[in-house]
């Protein structure tokens, strides 16, 4: 059997007249026998489409074989005997998979824009997806911006039967260990795995993103062990409180990398604003996408074709503040039920919330009474502002306002972990990584014509992280304690001991200072008002508050709305 590689669409028909169309602008492999047809998009490490076909042919259950697969891929498996079609992607969703069924034809692609061109119907914008976007600042799977078009969730198989009914199956919900093992051996194993994955993913003309945080510093340091000189790249900002380049330089000096820094100017951001907003397959509101794009473009100008990114470390080894904070709230549930009931009755009310000295206790009980994972959204824009104050009544009548929380709960409950930190990590592999950070970095590197790889999301490291117990990853409230101890002696002490910073964009500051950026935003918001999605009063309030006292907070809300409007303008009729 010959394995065929193509860069265009192909179709395959099952015996029940179901037609399958896979459209791509990337190489794909196709193999078949009398029973199965297999298409592989992307790459599975040390495994070909033929290997997958052989396993299916030998009767091996996909879920068992799936546990061994590493890489960034989408598998399309058609079974001619029972007329079923199964879609599978990698466990972390590094390669997206969109699919739609119209008139008996199932169209599949890694690109929503390519899928839209291939579907022989006009796709309608989903109000529900817009609501979800305003809630999460992205559109989490399985929803997409279009009605009747879906996105494969990471580590799930979706199967269509001969009647085109759809079922899903979780393929990767790892066991999290509760055993505290010998830490010294775990430290060594952790660094060995990272070094191996970085070495495997290093290629000619390779470089690394370097923000100065733990993850990017580790990847850059490992790159320096296998490439001389190691090329590293940072974005700097001349806005107070946003510039991380001093931390990046600490790592660059420590590992003697060939380090380049681009200080991004607001005029540059203004010139690229519309292009960046409209390039994503769906509305995408993470403002750090602008920094990712310019950093990748900057690396390309320095003859780098592949960038290694540090995404994932926080979500493997408990590096986000919310993990520690939620541990504090979970202590509430260790109290006997009668005591909790008394505390709730006594403290969880407006009177107690307004009394100095008692208000903190009242706030604690109020938040603790909200069960995980919904509690993670306590400071969400939508929850802070309120549904009726934020959205128009007409728009709210068209959406299910509970869907975002229901999506979180579903994923959270799929975790096999017995510790809330492990469950939150598993939740974030989807909502923070697959639905957000990976889309950001992948699409912005694509726009800059640079390949990107994620060494810290290699399955070997993810599997390893699961055998490190939650109380070792996060003892007490010490973020990333295990990872920091593992890297002690490898990373610079200044890197290990610094407080956590983000790779943000000073959009709110620039919006006040740069006329071009301000005009783009104001014009977009004026047109956005006509869509009758967000209350005009809230839009005006955001602009006024941004200009007065809450530059960063309301600047982020303005970015989210402006990006949505710009995306809609560029994609509604295309």
C-alpha angles and dihedrals in degrees: 000000000000121000109225122208121199141170098206142057123299133183133212126188125210123211092260090061092256106149119210121201122186115188123190144153089208129079115275134183126221129191133164146179133181093292111023138045115195128189121185122198117187123003137304111197111252091347130101133196086257090057090053091049091050091053091050091046090053090054097250112157111247093227092058094047091042092066089067097051120108127179143056110296154129120218123201112194121184118189110205094192098060097019095237130144122206127192120198132174133185118290095257098037097241089156113047121225122202123186140179136180118213124164095342094310119113113204119198132185144152086228124062090203091055091047091051091055092048097050113089094218136071109259117223124220111248117231088200091057090051090052090049089049092054088049100047101018086237135050110257121212138292088035121072133187089262128069114246092015119107141191123222113244115231116271093007129118118216116200129192115201125208090275089053091247112150130226132175133212128192108230102178122038101138127209112253116215122234093187120106106222132186102302097203093059090046091052091055093044092051094054092042091055092048092049091049094050093046090049091049092050097044115104140164114300090018128154140164139237108242120192094157096249125124097266101047090041091054093049091046091049092050090047089054089057091060105029129050114229100017110210116221130180135201138179118223132195129206090214117107114254096016105074115100099168094109089062091047090052091054089060093041091053092044093056096029093235125171094253126193126187128197116197103211115219124209091239090058090051091048092053092052098036099098093040093052094045094050098042096075119091088236136013106293121187105186102122093201087073087086091058091046091052096049092044091052092045090049090052090050089055086057092056096261116144099175129042127195113217128201098218116140107038095103091050094049101042104029103258102151122097092230092068092060093041093052091050087062092053092046089061085073090069092056088068119093112268095245091055092049090049091051092048091049093050094045103039109023100084140090094256094059091040089062099049115097112238093021099055093083092054089047091051091048093054093043092055096039090055088064107084123228132294094025090056089067088070096056091114097039113135090239093052095043095049097036130237097261093045094047105040133041116251090240092057094044090054089064100052142062103238091195096059097091093055091043089055090051093047093049093054093041092053092049089067116104092207121120094202123074091226091057090047091051091049091052089048091052094051084072109028099035100031113023096033098037127007098038092048090050097050096038095050096042092049089048090053089051091047094243127129115230130203131190111214094177090059095057107131092237090062094043091051089047092051089057092062092055104087120238092244090056094047091047112018107187104325099325105129117223091353095153093047093047092051090048090054095044106122093019102063122046113270090235089059093048095046101043121104118256117273133183131233092236136159121236091226094143091053093046092048089064094045108036118069095197093054091044093052093049090051096045093047091048093048092049090056091041091059089064091062090069093221103116124037111262088223091059093049091051091044091052091052094047095045091047090055093049120033114336103058098152099037098048092034087066092050090049090050091053093052095042092050091051092052094046092049092050091049091052099042112028095087101022 
